[in-house]
Amino acid sequence: AVSSPWPVIILLNCSLHTFRFIGAGKPPMFGDYEAQRHWQEITYNLPVHEWYFNTTDNNLNYWGLDYPPLTAYHSLLCGHVASLINPDWVELHTSQGFESSAHKLFMRATVLIADLLMYVPAVVLYCFYLSEGSNRKKVCLVLCILLYPGLILIDYGHFQYNSISLGLALWGVLGLGLGWDMLGSLAFVLAVNYKQMELYHSLPFFCYLLGKCFKQGMAGRGLFLLVKIAVTVLVTFTLCWLPFLTDPGQVLQVLHRLFPVGRGLFEDKVANTWCSLNVLIKIKTILSTDTQLYLSLAATLLAALPSSIKLLTKPTLWQFKLALVNSSLAFFLFSFQVHEKSILLPALPVCLLLGDLPLPAVWFLQASTFSMLPLFLKDGLFVPYAVTSSAFVFYSVYLLSALEHSSEEELQLKSLSLLPFLSQSPGQFYLSVAAMAGLSFMSVALAPPARLPDLFPLLVSVFSFLHFLGLLLYFNVVQIAEPPSPRRKNPKKTE
Amino acid sequence: MRSANQIERRRQRRRRRRRRILSSGLYNTVMAASTADSWSWFPALALGVSFLKCLMINSYHSTDFEVHRNWLAITHSLPVSKWYHESTSEWTLDYPPLFAWFEYGLSHVAQHFDKKMLVVQNLGYASPATVLFQRLSVIATDVVFIYAVRECCRSVREEKGSKDLLVRPYFILAALLLWNYGLLIVDHIHFQYNGFLCGILLLSVARHLQGRHLEGAFLFAVLLNLKHIYLYIAPAYGIFLLRSYCFTKDNTDGSVRWSSLSLVRLIALGSIVISVCALSFGPFIAMGQLPQVLSRLFPFKRGLCHAYWAPNIWALYNVVDKALSVGFLRCLVVCALCSFMFGWHVHEKAILMAILPLSVLAVESREDAGIFLMLATTGHYSLFPLLFTATEMPTKVLLILLFTLYSFTSLKKLFRGFLLNTLEVTYLLGLIAVEIICEVVYPLLPWKQTLPFVTLLAKSVYCSLGVSYSFIRLYLSILRPTDKPKEL
């Protein structure tokens, strides 16, 4: 057996970062890459109160800042480092559209460092302290989670810093799992303050902690815990927003940038309900913007309600992980103005389930990567996409013996015979992956017919949507129908 | 009569069996892999490195890319009689004819990717389809290398009574060979076909280890006709084959029994080598182009002969009597290193010719493992200047860290203990210092403008210490009196 895992971990890290670094191809000279560079320029040169406002120096139409303050502080830090290496990179106005191979290296390096500092340690600690199995299984789990193509391609290829927000959320999960509630809440609040999309995960965090307080009795320890957590959350929020709290106008403007409610139910092709429904009924034109807003709000809450209530009544780590999946997936499918990149939010908790429910998890993760195919094609990332997806499917099936764990008992469906199709899971999984491969190849090799120029992105998003819907139902069933018997495949960690 | 229950149970059992068969394929290989006797981990390793190679498709490529594109164009568009006369491009055909036929074969596939790359006048043509085709051709021909590694792993000796798969010699050998840093960097970034060629070399070695000498000889003859740089190790081959194959018996003290020369075997060997050469050079001899071909292959004939044959033959004089007892593979490695140390117009890539066979020795003996660690680390580091672009910097650093860390930890685990003494470790750590000084400190100094080549010089000199040291140790291991004949 592997006696000490640390040499292996370091090796895995090196190899995977090599994968990520060279795998992502050339970063695009437009889009999020330029946005990030621009934010470094803005935060480095302008005073805080101008960051979110439209001024002569800061044109909000040109990649205006639309993430919470922590992103701005991070950009400021990167901006300082950039100016030390080469001030031209962050020169106000003149550095717009700046391109050079040294700059590309620098930007890639910032993503790598963020990854190494924030995301990777969280994954390693999660696998070693909060999952079951032999040392070797844990190492395999680390490998498979870090191999998830979606995060690699978006962060290193499309160019974003999701590893920070997802990493912080994972630290939050770690904190709660190990019983350090306040540190966990702190980490999660930081995550929300880095990217507002983390609010997709907020319902489970809230229900878990509230449920825990209830369990400990609202008269004594429970109330005390609740107060401690509330104070932590408030203090963290205050500290993050401190420079903006001097003026309520500032706060309102930032919120306005973070939640652009004027933009409509969905943009472009995304694998959620509204876009897929739009194929049959043109909801975008039938309903007014306000109705759309209320409809999506109602649908989201309704979809997320069952799992949240279950978590409230039974706050255990296992329930928490499932609730994270269910809630964020419900938000993805029904929420307002969802982007295809938001699939990374449900993908993170599903990664955490790789050790427990390998087959559905691998299936979901592969579908999530596939759903972003149109985005990758736009960025010229087809080869990295094909290679990393194939590597991910092959290695997760090989190392986690995903297909073996697919009998009904393992899939937690013993008490339910109403889902008979899942008994043929391995075959269906292969079929589904083959279909995804086929569609991917067709998207890049064939030209769409003239009458339907969006045929392939539409097929991709509808195909993914069906998978997501099915897996949402499955994970909900697993969470809610959890048998009360103590003899379970994955004993949950008691608080 | 069966009851309903029994029928139902039987049905369920059949269903479960069906399910298991569906899922069994890949899973069974997983379960079997944990028992170290099956070879299912091998495809996983090979596939992993192939994935990595696919990701490197769009990285920097050197002028060697244009060289091979040019050769594709020449062999496709021009008749055979013009191949060795063509000189529109500066990268004239200077490999033996069999390689030209190989490029000719590739060109037939290339025309489906981008016909324009096969036009001789398109100098420097590098469309995305061209890059894709060329890179894929290297990755595809690497299948020869993968097969050869498998054959080598099969021939590796090991002690009984183990152990975990990760500590088995053949697993470590497979990892060290398949994921060899030098091959990855030189073949899949810089652009060459070394994997394919070293694969044939290793396959030939494996055949000799398995006792299939005629096949081994055939493969080596093919190799010589693909790239004549392997002439460097031809003496080792020739003498070994003569000694161990043509002379069928030894005296009791291990020396040659001259009377046991088997003419049949000698003729068989000779005819194989001659027929391969005839097939390769035949058309050109018939056209009377032999001098032209030779002048392309050996651009400065006289100097080359003087410079590299002499130390080679001198080196082998010492081992001619002991060839069998010393071991064929060891001979090969020393030959390759000799040519690297003293040869003329040696390219730093030639160090791979020594490192790869040495990997086989390294998993079998503790001392060889120590030498391997020194040579591989130094040799790989010496390849750094080949990739000088900023974008490739993280790749080459991360990959070398990966390979070096793995080789150290796995060999240490295999031989249970430290393989290098303090001085050697200090030297290797010094490589990191050299890299930092050359890349970070020196550019900030004023001398960079006036003496820009100091960094290259410093790296070469520092690495030469490590390579020379390894060479001397290997050489001494040959000269030491051996008590028993080794199989390698």
PDB file of N, CA, C and O in Angstrom, chain A residues 265-295:
ATOM      1  N   LEU A 265     -34.617  36.719 -19.127  1.00  0.00           N
ATOM      2  CA  LEU A 265     -34.641  35.389 -18.522  1.00  0.00           C
ATOM      3  C   LEU A 265     -33.382  34.574 -18.821  1.00  0.00           C
ATOM      4  O   LEU A 265     -32.884  33.844 -17.987  1.00  0.00           O
ATOM      5  N   PHE A 266     -32.900  34.689 -20.044  1.00  0.00           N
ATOM      6  CA  PHE A 266     -31.646  33.995 -20.346  1.00  0.00           C
ATOM      7  C   PHE A 266     -31.014  34.637 -21.567  1.00  0.00           C
ATOM      8  O   PHE A 266     -31.670  35.299 -22.351  1.00  0.00           O
ATOM      9  N   GLU A 267     -29.724  34.426 -21.669  1.00  0.00           N
ATOM     10  CA  GLU A 267     -28.992  34.961 -22.817  1.00  0.00           C
ATOM     11  C   GLU A 267     -28.321  33.807 -23.516  1.00  0.00           C
ATOM     12  O   GLU A 267     -27.771  32.951 -22.847  1.00  0.00           O
ATOM     13  N   ASP A 268     -28.300  33.809 -24.816  1.00  0.00           N
ATOM     14  CA  ASP A 268     -27.591  32.759 -25.550  1.00  0.00           C
ATOM     15  C   ASP A 268     -28.171  31.378 -25.236  1.00  0.00           C
ATOM     16  O   ASP A 268     -29.246  31.269 -24.669  1.00  0.00           O
ATOM     17  N   LYS A 269     -27.464  30.350 -25.584  1.00  0.00           N
ATOM     18  CA  LYS A 269     -27.980  29.008 -25.340  1.00  0.00           C
ATOM     19  C   LYS A 269     -27.431  28.476 -24.026  1.00  0.00           C
ATOM     20  O   LYS A 269     -26.233  28.386 -23.859  1.00  0.00           O
ATOM     21  N   VAL A 270     -28.287  28.162 -23.107  1.00  0.00           N
ATOM     22  CA  VAL A 270     -27.820  27.592 -21.856  1.00  0.00           C
ATOM     23  C   VAL A 270     -28.724  26.409 -21.520  1.00  0.00           C
ATOM     24  O   VAL A 270     -29.911  26.388 -21.849  1.00  0.00           O
ATOM     25  N   ALA A 271     -28.138  25.395 -20.887  1.00  0.00           N
ATOM     26  CA  ALA A 271     -28.870  24.140 -20.715  1.00  0.00           C
ATOM     27  C   ALA A 271     -29.841  24.172 -19.555  1.00  0.00           C
ATOM     28  O   ALA A 271     -29.866  23.270 -18.744  1.00  0.00           O
ATOM     29  N   ASN A 272     -30.644  25.255 -19.461  1.00  0.00           N
ATOM     30  CA  ASN A 272     -31.610  25.238 -18.369  1.00  0.00           C
ATOM     31  C   ASN A 272     -33.041  25.229 -18.915  1.00  0.00           C
ATOM     32  O   ASN A 272     -33.274  25.218 -20.118  1.00  0.00           O
ATOM     33  N   THR A 273     -34.002  25.188 -18.002  1.00  0.00           N
ATOM     34  CA  THR A 273     -35.401  24.971 -18.388  1.00  0.00           C
ATOM     35  C   THR A 273     -35.901  26.031 -19.340  1.00  0.00           C
ATOM     36  O   THR A 273     -36.566  25.719 -20.330  1.00  0.00           O
ATOM     37  N   TRP A 274     -35.610  27.279 -19.034  1.00  0.00           N
ATOM     38  CA  TRP A 274     -36.233  28.349 -19.808  1.00  0.00           C
ATOM     39  C   TRP A 274     -35.756  28.337 -21.245  1.00  0.00           C
ATOM     40  O   TRP A 274     -36.553  28.479 -22.174  1.00  0.00           O
ATOM     41  N   CYS A 275     -34.465  28.117 -21.425  1.00  0.00           N
ATOM     42  CA  CYS A 275     -33.946  28.082 -22.786  1.00  0.00           C
ATOM     43  C   CYS A 275     -34.506  26.885 -23.537  1.00  0.00           C
ATOM     44  O   CYS A 275     -34.875  26.991 -24.702  1.00  0.00           O
ATOM     45  N   SER A 276     -34.578  25.743 -22.862  1.00  0.00           N
ATOM     46  CA  SER A 276     -35.102  24.560 -23.534  1.00  0.00           C
ATOM     47  C   SER A 276     -36.592  24.704 -23.812  1.00  0.00           C
ATOM     48  O   SER A 276     -37.073  24.297 -24.869  1.00  0.00           O
ATOM     49  N   LEU A 277     -37.301  25.322 -22.853  1.00  0.00           N
ATOM     50  CA  LEU A 277     -38.735  25.534 -23.053  1.00  0.00           C
ATOM     51  C   LEU A 277     -38.971  26.474 -24.225  1.00  0.00           C
ATOM     52  O   LEU A 277     -39.938  26.340 -24.970  1.00  0.00           O
ATOM     53  N   ASN A 278     -38.047  27.402 -24.375  1.00  0.00           N
ATOM     54  CA  ASN A 278     -38.177  28.402 -25.429  1.00  0.00           C
ATOM     55  C   ASN A 278     -38.220  27.788 -26.813  1.00  0.00           C
ATOM     56  O   ASN A 278     -38.712  28.393 -27.751  1.00  0.00           O
ATOM     57  N   VAL A 279     -37.671  26.576 -26.930  1.00  0.00           N
ATOM     58  CA  VAL A 279     -37.697  25.892 -28.225  1.00  0.00           C
ATOM     59  C   VAL A 279     -39.143  25.594 -28.626  1.00  0.00           C
ATOM     60  O   VAL A 279     -39.529  25.704 -29.781  1.00  0.00           O
ATOM     61  N   LEU A 280     -39.953  25.226 -27.602  1.00  0.00           N
ATOM     62  CA  LEU A 280     -41.340  24.861 -27.899  1.00  0.00           C
ATOM     63  C   LEU A 280     -42.259  26.081 -27.831  1.00  0.00           C
ATOM     64  O   LEU A 280     -43.052  26.330 -28.715  1.00  0.00           O
ATOM     65  N   ILE A 281     -42.147  26.833 -26.689  1.00  0.00           N
ATOM     66  CA  ILE A 281     -42.997  28.030 -26.528  1.00  0.00           C
ATOM     67  C   ILE A 281     -42.047  29.213 -26.352  1.00  0.00           C
ATOM     68  O   ILE A 281     -41.164  29.177 -25.517  1.00  0.00           O
ATOM     69  N   LYS A 282     -42.290  30.285 -27.078  1.00  0.00           N
ATOM     70  CA  LYS A 282     -41.380  31.427 -26.969  1.00  0.00           C
ATOM     71  C   LYS A 282     -41.699  32.240 -25.722  1.00  0.00           C
ATOM     72  O   LYS A 282     -42.330  33.300 -25.807  1.00  0.00           O
ATOM     73  N   ILE A 283     -41.275  31.762 -24.551  1.00  0.00           N
ATOM     74  CA  ILE A 283     -41.655  32.453 -23.312  1.00  0.00           C
ATOM     75  C   ILE A 283     -41.095  33.851 -23.244  1.00  0.00           C
ATOM     76  O   ILE A 283     -41.674  34.742 -22.661  1.00  0.00           O
ATOM     77  N   LYS A 284     -39.925  34.019 -23.840  1.00  0.00           N
ATOM     78  CA  LYS A 284     -39.293  35.333 -23.714  1.00  0.00           C
ATOM     79  C   LYS A 284     -40.170  36.426 -24.301  1.00  0.00           C
ATOM     80  O   LYS A 284     -40.159  37.561 -23.845  1.00  0.00           O
ATOM     81  N   THR A 285     -40.914  36.062 -25.341  1.00  0.00           N
ATOM     82  CA  THR A 285     -41.748  37.088 -25.970  1.00  0.00           C
ATOM     83  C   THR A 285     -43.151  37.117 -25.386  1.00  0.00           C
ATOM     84  O   THR A 285     -43.816  38.138 -25.374  1.00  0.00           O
ATOM     85  N   ILE A 286     -43.598  35.982 -24.864  1.00  0.00           N
ATOM     86  CA  ILE A 286     -44.987  35.937 -24.372  1.00  0.00           C
ATOM     87  C   ILE A 286     -45.137  36.711 -23.066  1.00  0.00           C
ATOM     88  O   ILE A 286     -46.045  37.501 -22.880  1.00  0.00           O
ATOM     89  N   LEU A 287     -44.165  36.440 -22.156  1.00  0.00           N
ATOM     90  CA  LEU A 287     -44.329  37.052 -20.834  1.00  0.00           C
ATOM     91  C   LEU A 287     -43.501  38.327 -20.710  1.00  0.00           C
ATOM     92  O   LEU A 287     -42.473  38.465 -21.351  1.00  0.00           O
ATOM     93  N   SER A 288     -43.979  39.205 -19.824  1.00  0.00           N
ATOM     94  CA  SER A 288     -43.219  40.437 -19.588  1.00  0.00           C
ATOM     95  C   SER A 288     -42.028  40.126 -18.686  1.00  0.00           C
ATOM     96  O   SER A 288     -41.988  39.090 -18.051  1.00  0.00           O
ATOM     97  N   THR A 289     -41.082  41.055 -18.634  1.00  0.00           N
ATOM     98  CA  THR A 289     -39.867  40.824 -17.846  1.00  0.00           C
ATOM     99  C   THR A 289     -40.197  40.567 -16.388  1.00  0.00           C
ATOM    100  O   THR A 289     -39.627  39.694 -15.744  1.00  0.00           O
ATOM    101  N   ASP A 290     -41.140  41.329 -15.855  1.00  0.00           N
ATOM    102  CA  ASP A 290     -41.488  41.150 -14.449  1.00  0.00           C
ATOM    103  C   ASP A 290     -42.070  39.771 -14.198  1.00  0.00           C
ATOM    104  O   ASP A 290     -41.717  39.095 -13.224  1.00  0.00           O
ATOM    105  N   THR A 291     -42.987  39.339 -15.078  1.00  0.00           N
ATOM    106  CA  THR A 291     -43.580  38.014 -14.914  1.00  0.00           C
ATOM    107  C   THR A 291     -42.505  36.944 -14.983  1.00  0.00           C
ATOM    108  O   THR A 291     -42.511  35.993 -14.215  1.00  0.00           O
ATOM    109  N   GLN A 292     -41.547  37.152 -15.932  1.00  0.00           N
ATOM    110  CA  GLN A 292     -40.471  36.174 -16.053  1.00  0.00           C
ATOM    111  C   GLN A 292     -39.702  36.072 -14.733  1.00  0.00           C
ATOM    112  O   GLN A 292     -39.362  34.980 -14.279  1.00  0.00           O
ATOM    113  N   LEU A 293     -39.448  37.239 -14.154  1.00  0.00           N
ATOM    114  CA  LEU A 293     -38.687  37.275 -12.900  1.00  0.00           C
ATOM    115  C   LEU A 293     -39.407  36.489 -11.817  1.00  0.00           C
ATOM    116  O   LEU A 293     -38.829  35.618 -11.158  1.00  0.00           O
ATOM    117  N   TYR A 294     -40.718  36.777 -11.669  1.00  0.00           N
ATOM    118  CA  TYR A 294     -41.466  36.096 -10.605  1.00  0.00           C
ATOM    119  C   TYR A 294     -41.589  34.616 -10.888  1.00  0.00           C
ATOM    120  O   TYR A 294     -41.498  33.781  -9.988  1.00  0.00           O
ATOM    121  N   LEU A 295     -41.804  34.281 -12.155  1.00  0.00           N
ATOM    122  CA  LEU A 295     -41.943  32.870 -12.523  1.00  0.00           C
ATOM    123  C   LEU A 295     -40.671  32.100 -12.177  1.00  0.00           C
ATOM    124  O   LEU A 295     -40.720  31.028 -11.567  1.00  0.00           O
TER     125      LEU A 295
END
